[in-house]
Short mmCIF file of C-alpha atoms and ligand atoms in Angstrom, two decimals:
data_model
loop_
_atom_site.label_atom_id
_atom_site.label_comp_id
_atom_site.label_asym_id
_atom_site.label_seq_id
_atom_site.Cartn_x
_atom_site.Cartn_y
_atom_site.Cartn_z
CA MET H 1 76.68 -14.42 23.80
CA ALA H 2 75.51 -14.50 20.23
CA ARG H 3 72.60 -16.69 21.20
CA LYS H 4 71.68 -14.37 23.99
CA LYS H 5 71.65 -11.42 21.62
CA LYS H 6 69.62 -13.18 18.98
CA SER H 7 66.86 -14.49 21.16
CA PRO H 8 65.21 -11.14 21.99
CA VAL H 9 65.15 -10.29 18.26
CA ILE H 10 63.33 -13.51 17.49
CA GLU H 11 60.92 -12.84 20.31
CA LYS H 12 60.30 -9.37 18.97
CA ASN H 13 59.59 -10.72 15.48
CA ASN H 14 57.28 -13.36 16.88
CA PHE H 15 55.34 -10.60 18.53
CA LYS H 16 55.36 -8.28 15.52
CA ILE H 17 53.98 -10.68 12.91
CA PRO H 18 50.64 -11.50 14.56
CA TYR H 19 50.29 -7.90 15.70
CA PHE H 20 50.49 -6.59 12.13
CA SER H 21 48.36 -9.36 10.68
CA ILE H 22 45.61 -8.65 13.23
CA LEU H 23 45.82 -4.96 12.33
CA GLY H 24 45.67 -5.82 8.65
CA VAL H 25 42.67 -8.10 9.04
CA LEU H 26 40.90 -5.53 11.20
CA PHE H 27 41.56 -2.84 8.61
CA ILE H 28 40.10 -5.00 5.83
CA VAL H 29 37.06 -5.91 7.93
CA ILE H 30 36.38 -2.26 8.83
CA LEU H 31 36.89 -1.13 5.24
CA PHE H 32 34.57 -3.87 3.97
CA THR H 33 31.90 -3.11 6.55
CA ALA H 34 32.10 0.63 5.98
CA LEU H 35 31.79 0.30 2.22
CA TRP H 36 29.45 -2.63 1.89
CA PHE H 37 27.06 -2.33 4.78
CA PRO H 38 25.46 1.09 4.19
CA LEU H 39 25.36 0.51 0.44
CA ASN H 40 23.76 -2.85 0.92
CA LEU H 41 21.24 -1.49 3.42
CA GLU H 42 20.12 1.17 0.98
CA ARG H 43 20.06 -1.17 -1.92
CA THR H 44 18.03 -3.82 -0.18
CA LEU H 45 15.72 -1.53 1.72
CA TYR H 46 14.19 0.12 -1.30
CA VAL H 47 13.41 -3.00 -3.17
CA PRO H 48 12.52 -2.52 -6.83
CA LEU H 49 9.36 -4.07 -8.20
CA THR H 50 11.28 -6.05 -10.79
CA PRO H 51 11.14 -9.77 -10.18
CA GLN H 52 14.03 -11.00 -8.13
CA VAL H 53 14.41 -14.54 -7.03
CA GLU H 54 17.04 -15.43 -4.53
CA THR H 55 18.14 -18.87 -5.46
CA THR H 56 20.95 -21.13 -4.43
CA VAL H 57 21.25 -24.55 -5.99
CA ASN H 58 23.57 -27.05 -4.42
CA ASP H 59 24.95 -29.92 -6.41
CA ASN H 60 25.04 -32.34 -3.55
CA ALA H 61 21.99 -34.14 -2.32
CA HIS H 62 22.18 -32.73 1.18
CA SER H 63 19.63 -30.18 2.11
CA SER H 64 20.88 -26.86 3.28
CA VAL H 65 19.34 -23.79 4.74
CA VAL H 66 20.51 -20.30 3.99
CA GLY H 67 19.10 -17.27 5.77
CA ASP H 68 15.36 -17.51 6.03
CA GLY H 69 15.14 -19.90 3.13
CA ILE H 70 13.15 -23.03 2.75
CA VAL H 71 14.68 -26.12 1.28
CA GLU H 72 13.07 -28.29 -1.29
CA ILE H 73 14.74 -31.37 -2.66
CA VAL H 74 14.02 -32.43 -6.19
CA ASN H 75 15.98 -35.19 -7.94
CA GLY H 76 18.71 -35.14 -5.36
CA LYS H 77 19.27 -31.44 -5.84
CA SER H 78 18.28 -28.85 -3.34
CA ALA H 79 17.28 -25.28 -3.92
CA THR H 80 16.82 -22.51 -1.44
CA VAL H 81 14.01 -20.07 -1.81
CA THR H 82 13.59 -17.15 0.53
CA GLU H 83 10.30 -18.33 1.96
CA SER H 84 8.11 -20.42 -0.26
CA SER H 85 4.81 -19.63 1.36
CA ASP H 86 3.20 -16.96 3.49
CA VAL H 87 -0.35 -18.02 3.11
CA PRO H 88 -2.40 -17.91 6.29
CA GLU H 89 -5.13 -20.48 6.73
CA ASP H 90 -7.50 -17.82 7.95
CA GLU H 91 -8.92 -15.54 5.34
CA ILE H 92 -9.94 -12.02 6.23
CA VAL H 93 -13.71 -11.94 6.16
CA LYS H 94 -15.16 -9.35 3.78
CA ASP H 95 -18.41 -7.49 4.15
CA GLU H 96 -20.74 -5.55 1.85
CA LEU H 97 -18.66 -2.38 2.21
CA ASP H 98 -15.61 -4.21 0.86
CA ASP H 99 -17.54 -5.13 -2.25
CA ILE H 100 -18.29 -1.49 -2.82
CA VAL H 101 -14.89 -0.08 -1.97
CA ASP H 102 -13.05 -2.71 -4.07
CA ASP H 103 -12.70 -2.28 -7.78
CA LYS H 104 -14.10 -5.60 -8.75
CA ASP H 105 -14.75 -5.16 -12.41
CA ASN H 106 -11.11 -4.15 -13.06
CA THR H 107 -12.20 -0.62 -13.93
CA VAL H 108 -10.74 2.13 -11.80
CA GLN H 109 -11.95 5.73 -11.68
CA TYR H 110 -9.45 8.15 -10.29
CA THR H 111 -9.37 11.89 -9.63
CA ILE H 112 -5.97 13.54 -10.02
CA VAL H 113 -4.60 15.08 -6.84
CA ARG H 114 -1.55 17.25 -6.25
CA GLY H 115 1.76 15.47 -6.92
CA ASP H 116 0.28 12.70 -9.06
CA THR H 117 1.95 11.46 -12.18
CA LEU H 118 0.25 8.98 -14.47
CA HIS H 119 3.18 6.60 -14.18
CA ASP H 120 2.99 6.53 -10.36
CA ILE H 121 -0.79 6.16 -10.28
CA LEU H 122 -0.77 3.18 -12.62
CA ILE H 123 2.17 1.56 -10.80
CA ARG H 124 0.26 1.92 -7.54
CA TYR H 125 -2.67 0.05 -9.06
CA ASN H 126 -0.38 -2.72 -10.30
CA VAL H 127 -0.91 -2.03 -14.01
CA ASN H 128 1.49 -3.92 -16.28
CA ARG H 129 4.71 -1.89 -16.48
CA ASN H 130 5.21 -2.41 -20.18
CA ASP H 131 1.75 -1.02 -20.90
CA ILE H 132 2.48 2.02 -18.72
CA TYR H 133 5.72 2.54 -20.62
CA GLN H 134 4.02 2.22 -24.03
CA LEU H 135 1.24 4.63 -23.08
CA THR H 136 3.34 7.33 -21.41
CA THR H 137 6.17 7.35 -23.97
CA LYS H 138 3.92 7.38 -27.03
CA PHE H 139 1.52 10.03 -25.72
CA LYS H 140 3.61 12.76 -24.09
CA GLN H 141 0.49 14.88 -23.58
CA LEU H 142 -0.43 12.52 -20.75
CA ALA H 143 2.19 14.32 -18.67
CA ASN H 144 -0.26 17.26 -18.55
CA LEU H 145 -2.84 15.79 -16.20
CA ARG H 146 -4.40 18.48 -14.01
CA ILE H 147 -5.58 18.35 -10.42
CA GLY H 148 -9.26 17.41 -10.29
CA GLN H 149 -9.35 15.78 -13.73
CA GLN H 150 -10.84 12.32 -13.94
CA ILE H 151 -9.08 9.37 -15.45
CA SER H 152 -10.28 5.81 -15.67
CA TRP H 153 -8.87 2.59 -16.97
CA THR H 154 -9.71 -1.06 -17.39
CA THR H 155 -7.34 -3.99 -17.05
CA ASP H 156 -7.70 -7.70 -17.60
CA ASP H 157 -7.13 -10.18 -14.77
CA ASN H 158 -3.38 -10.18 -15.48
CA HIS H 159 -3.12 -6.39 -14.96
CA ASN H 160 -2.72 -5.69 -18.69
CA LEU H 161 -4.13 -2.31 -19.63
CA LEU H 162 -7.04 -2.55 -22.09
CA THR H 163 -8.39 0.99 -22.24
CA PHE H 164 -7.50 4.27 -20.62
CA SER H 165 -9.56 7.43 -20.69
CA TRP H 166 -8.71 10.98 -19.71
CA ALA H 167 -11.43 13.58 -19.18
CA ILE H 168 -9.66 16.82 -20.12
CA SER H 169 -12.89 18.64 -19.42
CA SER H 170 -16.40 17.44 -18.76
CA ASN H 171 -17.19 17.19 -22.46
CA ASN H 172 -13.79 16.41 -23.94
CA ILE H 173 -12.60 12.90 -23.34
CA ARG H 174 -9.50 11.25 -24.79
CA ILE H 175 -9.55 7.49 -25.10
CA TYR H 176 -6.52 5.22 -25.49
CA GLU H 177 -7.24 1.71 -26.58
CA LYS H 178 -4.89 -1.24 -26.79
CA SER H 179 -4.39 -2.43 -30.32
CA GLY H 180 -1.80 -5.16 -30.67
CA ASP H 181 1.18 -4.10 -28.55
CA ASN H 182 0.39 -0.44 -28.83
CA PHE H 183 -2.24 2.12 -27.91
CA VAL H 184 -4.41 4.14 -30.25
CA GLU H 185 -5.79 7.53 -29.29
CA SER H 186 -9.24 8.82 -30.09
CA SER H 187 -11.24 11.65 -28.66
CA GLU H 188 -14.89 12.00 -27.89
CA THR H 189 -16.86 15.17 -27.52
CA ILE H 190 -20.04 14.56 -25.65
CA GLU H 191 -22.94 16.61 -24.54
CA VAL H 192 -22.64 16.55 -20.80
CA VAL H 193 -25.05 18.26 -18.47
CA PRO H 194 -23.80 18.66 -14.92
CA GLN H 195 -26.47 18.54 -12.22
CA ASP H 196 -26.00 19.41 -8.59
CA ILE H 197 -28.19 17.26 -6.41
CA VAL H 198 -28.77 16.76 -2.72
CA ILE H 199 -29.70 13.34 -1.37
CA LYS H 200 -30.83 12.71 2.20
CA GLY H 201 -31.74 9.54 4.04
CA ASP H 202 -32.16 7.74 7.35
CA ILE H 203 -30.49 4.57 8.49
CA LYS H 204 -33.11 1.82 8.72
CA THR H 205 -31.04 -1.31 8.03
CA SER H 206 -27.44 -0.54 6.98
CA PHE H 207 -25.67 2.41 5.40
CA VAL H 208 -25.11 0.62 2.10
CA ALA H 209 -28.71 -0.60 1.81
CA ASP H 210 -30.26 2.73 2.83
CA ALA H 211 -27.88 4.80 0.69
CA ARG H 212 -28.81 2.67 -2.31
CA LYS H 213 -32.49 3.06 -1.53
CA SER H 214 -32.08 6.84 -1.43
CA GLY H 215 -30.71 6.79 -4.99
CA LEU H 216 -26.94 6.80 -4.50
CA THR H 217 -24.98 4.53 -6.85
CA SER H 218 -22.41 1.99 -5.65
CA ASN H 219 -19.65 4.20 -7.01
CA GLU H 220 -20.97 7.18 -5.03
CA ILE H 221 -21.33 5.12 -1.84
CA GLY H 222 -17.72 4.03 -2.36
CA ILE H 223 -16.55 7.66 -2.63
CA ILE H 224 -18.39 8.59 0.60
CA THR H 225 -17.05 5.58 2.47
CA ARG H 226 -13.48 6.26 1.37
CA ALA H 227 -13.71 9.98 2.22
CA LEU H 228 -14.82 9.29 5.81
CA GLN H 229 -13.04 5.97 6.41
CA TRP H 230 -10.67 7.33 9.08
CA ARG H 231 -13.33 9.12 11.10
CA LEU H 232 -16.29 6.82 11.02
CA ASP H 233 -16.80 3.07 11.14
CA PHE H 234 -19.86 2.75 8.87
CA ARG H 235 -20.77 -0.59 10.44
CA ARG H 236 -21.51 1.22 13.69
CA LEU H 237 -24.25 3.39 12.19
CA GLN H 238 -27.58 2.64 13.85
CA VAL H 239 -31.26 2.96 13.20
CA GLY H 240 -32.16 6.65 13.41
CA ASP H 241 -28.77 7.93 12.20
CA LYS H 242 -28.93 10.21 9.17
CA PHE H 243 -26.94 11.09 6.07
CA SER H 244 -26.99 13.99 3.68
CA VAL H 245 -24.99 14.23 0.45
CA ILE H 246 -24.29 16.92 -2.19
CA LEU H 247 -23.11 15.65 -5.56
CA THR H 248 -22.45 16.93 -9.02
CA ARG H 249 -23.64 14.33 -11.47
CA GLU H 250 -22.64 14.55 -15.09
CA MET H 251 -25.42 13.24 -17.24
CA HIS H 252 -24.46 11.88 -20.63
CA GLY H 253 -27.85 11.96 -22.27
CA LYS H 254 -29.98 10.09 -19.76
CA SER H 255 -27.21 8.00 -18.28
CA LEU H 256 -24.91 9.01 -15.48
CA SER H 257 -21.34 9.25 -16.75
CA ASN H 258 -19.56 10.61 -13.75
CA SER H 259 -20.19 11.99 -10.32
CA GLN H 260 -18.26 14.10 -7.91
CA LEU H 261 -18.97 14.21 -4.20
CA LEU H 262 -18.96 17.85 -3.04
CA GLY H 263 -19.87 17.23 0.56
CA VAL H 264 -21.35 14.71 2.95
CA ARG H 265 -22.64 14.88 6.50
CA ILE H 266 -23.40 11.82 8.57
CA LYS H 267 -25.11 11.98 11.93
CA ASN H 268 -24.13 9.09 14.19
CA GLY H 269 -25.95 9.41 17.52
CA THR H 270 -25.11 12.90 18.72
CA LYS H 271 -21.99 13.23 16.58
CA ASP H 272 -21.71 14.79 13.13
CA TYR H 273 -19.11 13.74 10.58
CA TYR H 274 -18.36 15.89 7.55
CA ALA H 275 -16.28 15.45 4.43
CA ILE H 276 -16.09 18.50 2.15
CA LEU H 277 -14.22 18.62 -1.15
CA ALA H 278 -11.45 21.24 -1.35
CA ASP H 279 -9.88 22.72 -4.49
CA ASP H 280 -6.96 20.30 -4.22
CA GLY H 281 -9.29 17.35 -4.90
CA LYS H 282 -9.12 16.01 -1.33
CA TYR H 283 -11.71 15.89 1.44
CA TYR H 284 -11.46 17.72 4.75
CA ASP H 285 -13.69 18.15 7.78
CA ILE H 286 -15.57 21.45 8.23
CA ASN H 287 -12.53 22.99 9.98
CA GLY H 288 -10.18 22.19 7.11
CA SER H 289 -8.46 19.38 9.03
CA SER H 290 -7.29 16.36 7.13
CA LEU H 291 -9.51 13.29 7.02
CA SER H 292 -6.53 11.09 6.28
CA GLN H 293 -4.54 8.96 8.65
CA SER H 294 -0.80 8.74 8.32
CA PHE H 295 1.13 5.46 8.23
CA PHE H 296 4.58 4.32 9.27
CA ARG H 297 6.55 2.86 6.39
CA TYR H 298 7.89 0.03 8.60
CA PRO H 299 6.33 -1.87 11.50
CA LEU H 300 9.59 -1.65 13.41
CA ALA H 301 11.15 0.90 15.73
CA LYS H 302 14.47 0.69 13.88
CA GLN H 303 15.38 0.22 10.25
CA ALA H 304 16.08 -3.39 9.38
CA ARG H 305 17.57 -5.20 6.43
CA VAL H 306 15.07 -6.45 3.85
CA SER H 307 15.88 -10.08 3.23
CA SER H 308 13.22 -10.59 0.58
CA GLY H 309 11.27 -7.91 -1.27
CA PHE H 310 7.73 -7.61 -2.57
CA ASN H 311 7.41 -9.57 -5.78
CA PRO H 312 3.99 -10.40 -7.26
CA ARG H 313 5.57 -12.38 -10.08
CA ARG H 314 8.12 -14.39 -8.10
CA LEU H 315 8.89 -17.63 -9.87
CA HIS H 316 9.49 -20.71 -7.81
CA PRO H 317 12.98 -21.81 -8.87
CA VAL H 318 12.12 -25.49 -8.75
CA THR H 319 8.53 -25.77 -9.93
CA GLY H 320 8.62 -22.69 -12.16
CA VAL H 321 5.22 -21.77 -10.83
CA VAL H 322 4.46 -18.15 -9.95
CA THR H 323 4.33 -17.94 -6.16
CA PRO H 324 3.93 -14.27 -5.36
CA HIS H 325 5.74 -12.79 -2.41
CA ASN H 326 2.99 -10.45 -1.28
CA GLY H 327 5.00 -8.70 1.37
CA VAL H 328 8.42 -7.71 2.56
CA ASP H 329 10.65 -9.78 4.85
CA PHE H 330 12.64 -7.89 7.45
CA ALA H 331 15.62 -9.73 8.91
CA VAL H 332 15.10 -9.13 12.62
CA SER H 333 16.07 -11.31 15.55
CA ARG H 334 13.46 -13.20 17.54
CA GLY H 335 11.68 -11.04 20.10
CA THR H 336 11.94 -7.73 18.20
CA PRO H 337 8.87 -5.57 18.99
CA VAL H 338 6.46 -5.30 16.06
CA LEU H 339 4.48 -2.04 15.86
CA SER H 340 1.21 -1.29 14.12
CA VAL H 341 1.89 1.06 11.19
CA GLY H 342 -1.37 2.93 11.72
CA ASN H 343 -4.56 3.25 13.75
CA GLY H 344 -6.93 0.38 13.20
CA GLU H 345 -8.79 -2.64 14.42
CA VAL H 346 -7.35 -6.14 14.87
CA VAL H 347 -9.18 -8.49 12.53
CA ILE H 348 -7.16 -11.66 13.04
CA ALA H 349 -4.71 -12.58 15.82
CA LYS H 350 -3.95 -16.30 15.93
CA TYR H 351 -1.72 -19.12 14.74
CA SER H 352 -2.58 -19.67 11.09
CA GLY H 353 -0.88 -22.38 9.03
CA SER H 354 2.32 -21.46 7.21
CA ALA H 355 1.97 -17.85 8.36
CA GLY H 356 2.62 -18.95 11.94
CA ASN H 357 1.47 -16.50 14.56
CA TYR H 358 -0.40 -14.03 12.43
CA ILE H 359 -2.00 -10.61 12.93
CA ALA H 360 -4.18 -8.72 10.45
CA ILE H 361 -5.16 -5.12 11.14
CA ARG H 362 -7.76 -3.13 9.23
CA HIS H 363 -7.03 0.58 8.86
CA GLY H 364 -10.05 2.55 7.70
CA ARG H 365 -11.82 0.81 4.81
CA GLN H 366 -9.14 0.66 2.15
CA TYR H 367 -6.07 -0.42 4.05
CA MET H 368 -5.08 -3.67 5.72
CA THR H 369 -1.73 -4.75 7.13
CA THR H 370 -0.60 -8.25 8.09
CA TYR H 371 2.29 -9.45 10.24
CA MET H 372 3.49 -13.07 10.12
CA HIS H 373 5.80 -15.64 11.75
CA LEU H 374 5.52 -13.83 15.09
CA ASP H 375 6.95 -15.33 18.24
CA LYS H 376 4.24 -13.76 20.37
CA ILE H 377 0.89 -12.09 19.70
CA LEU H 378 0.08 -9.25 22.11
CA VAL H 379 -3.37 -8.24 20.80
CA LYS H 380 -6.85 -9.74 20.44
CA PRO H 381 -9.33 -9.71 17.55
CA GLY H 382 -11.63 -6.69 17.77
CA GLN H 383 -9.09 -4.63 19.68
CA GLN H 384 -8.67 -0.98 18.64
CA ILE H 385 -5.04 -0.17 17.91
CA LYS H 386 -3.18 3.14 17.78
CA GLN H 387 -0.29 3.80 15.42
CA GLY H 388 2.95 2.62 17.04
CA ASP H 389 1.28 0.20 19.48
CA LYS H 390 3.32 -2.92 20.18
CA ILE H 391 1.21 -5.73 18.74
CA GLY H 392 3.64 -8.65 18.90
CA LEU H 393 7.19 -9.92 18.98
CA SER H 394 8.85 -11.12 15.80
CA GLY H 395 9.81 -14.76 15.53
CA ASN H 396 10.16 -17.83 13.39
CA THR H 397 6.80 -19.60 13.59
CA GLY H 398 4.91 -21.27 10.76
CA ARG H 399 6.66 -22.10 7.50
CA SER H 400 9.79 -20.11 8.14
CA THR H 401 13.32 -21.35 8.65
CA GLY H 402 14.88 -18.26 10.14
CA PRO H 403 13.75 -15.43 12.37
CA HIS H 404 12.19 -12.65 10.30
CA LEU H 405 9.08 -10.52 10.05
CA HIS H 406 6.88 -10.85 6.98
CA PHE H 407 4.84 -7.66 6.54
CA GLU H 408 2.10 -6.99 3.99
CA LEU H 409 0.12 -3.91 3.01
CA HIS H 410 -3.14 -4.32 1.13
CA ILE H 411 -4.94 -1.43 -0.55
CA ASN H 412 -8.51 -2.21 -1.65
CA ASN H 413 -7.78 -5.85 -0.78
CA LYS H 414 -4.87 -6.06 -3.19
CA PRO H 415 -1.33 -6.55 -1.90
CA VAL H 416 1.04 -3.69 -2.79
CA ASN H 417 4.70 -3.00 -2.10
CA PRO H 418 4.71 -1.44 1.38
CA LEU H 419 8.10 0.18 0.75
CA THR H 420 6.97 2.16 -2.28
CA ALA H 421 3.16 2.41 -2.07
CA SER H 422 1.83 5.92 -1.82
CA LEU H 423 0.32 6.27 1.63
CA PRO H 424 -2.17 8.88 2.79
CA ILE H 425 -0.65 11.94 4.40
CA SER H 426 -2.41 13.62 7.27
CA GLU H 427 -2.07 17.30 6.41
CA GLY H 428 -4.66 19.99 7.04
CA LEU H 429 -5.28 23.11 4.97
CA THR H 430 -3.51 26.34 5.82
CA GLY H 431 -3.37 29.95 4.66
CA LYS H 432 -5.20 30.96 1.51
CA SER H 433 -6.47 27.49 0.68
CA LYS H 434 -7.95 27.16 4.16
CA LYS H 435 -9.70 30.52 3.81
CA ALA H 436 -11.17 29.52 0.45
CA PHE H 437 -12.24 26.19 1.89
CA LEU H 438 -13.98 27.68 4.92
CA SER H 439 -16.03 30.04 2.77
CA LYS H 440 -17.03 27.07 0.62
CA VAL H 441 -18.10 25.20 3.77
CA LYS H 442 -20.25 28.17 4.73
CA SER H 443 -22.02 28.17 1.38
CA ILE H 444 -22.83 24.46 1.24
CA SER H 445 -23.23 23.37 4.87
CA SER H 446 -26.81 24.64 5.07
CA GLN H 447 -27.72 22.27 2.21
CA LEU H 448 -26.47 19.41 4.36
CA ASN H 449 -28.94 20.11 7.17
CA PHE H 450 -31.43 17.38 8.02
ZN1 ZN O 1 7.89 -13.12 3.35
#
C-alpha cells in the first residue's frame, strides 16, 4: 500500500522539476532578449566614428570563423577580423566634372546653411577630430556662424587642419592657423569690391570647356554643377544648348577672392533648368521647389544589425596596417532585397574581386553608393534607378565569410559614414520665404534670358 501511495508522488515530482526548469530557462531567455536585444540594436546601429576593431585571437593553431570574419593565420595563431577587404577590382571611372566637383587641393569653401554647426561641418569633411576639438573649444566665437557666411579650410593629406578662415563679412576675415598643437587667431580687413556680373554662353564642345571659355572659374562651374546636379545630367548637354549665369564676385584688389552664384539658367533642347539662390543659402527652381534629392539612410526595407561600422582608421589586428573599413556591414541573410537609397544611374554592376557581386550607383554629381558581396545583381550599367528600386539580393560573394551587405556612401568621391553623414533634404520653400523668393526670381529672371 505504501508503495502504491508513494509512486504517484514521485511521478508528480518527476513532472514538476523539468516543468519549472523549462519555465526558468524561458524566463531568463526572454529577460535577456528583452534587455539586451533592443539596447544592442541601438548601440550597434548608430556606430560612432571612433576606431573599433573587432578582434578575436585564438591560442590554438586551428583557424576559426566568427560571424562575417576572415581568418588569417600568423605563427600558428589565428585572428578574426570583421572583413579584411572590400576593395573592388573595378574602379569607378571619373570624368572632367568630377575633377571640378572634387576638392582636390584639400581646400574646401563652404557656405553656412540653416542648422549647420562648425563641428558637424568639419566632421562631415573628415577633418581630424582633435583639431576640431582644439579649434572649437579655444575659440568659442566660432559658435556664432551665420547663415550665408563663407568659411574655408585647408587640410593635409592626413586630414589634419592647417588653416581655417571665417568671413564674418565681406571685408572682415578671421584666420586660424595651426601653430604646434594649437591654433592662433588673426584677423584681416581687406578692401573688397563686390561686382554683380552676368555670363552667357553656348555649348560647342562640353559644358566645362565652354563655361571656362566664357570666363567662369572652376570653382564657379563646380557651384553651378552642384546646384543643378539632381535635375540635369551635364554630360547630356548638346551643341546649341545655352547657359546664363548671374554671380556676385568679390574682388580683392585685382584678384577674385570669392564668388557667389545668384542664379543660373541652362537650356537643354526645349527644356529650361533654373537654380536660384534663396535667403537660406540654398538653391531652388523658379517655383521655389527644392533642387535636392532625398536619400534613404539604409539600403534595406527593414532595419538590420550593423556587424561592422564605418572606420577609416581601422587597424589590422595582425599586420598593424591601417585597412580602412569604408562602409557599413549589415548582418542580413542571403537573398535579402537590396534597395537603392536614392535616384541615380548604375555605374558598375558586375563581379569584382574581393567585393564579389558589386553595384555602384551615381546620384547626382556629388554622391555615389556601392553595394557589395551580393548574391544576385538585378540591374545593368547605364540603367536609371529610382529611390527604393530593388537592385540586388544580398549574399556572401567575394572575400566574405558570412552573409552580409557591405554598403558605402561617397560624397565628392570620399567615403563617409552613411549612418551619420548629413544627407540632402528635399524640402521646398513655403509661406513668407517662398513669397520673398518668388519676388527675387521676378527681379533677376530677365537677366537670365538668352
Ligand atoms: Zn564591410
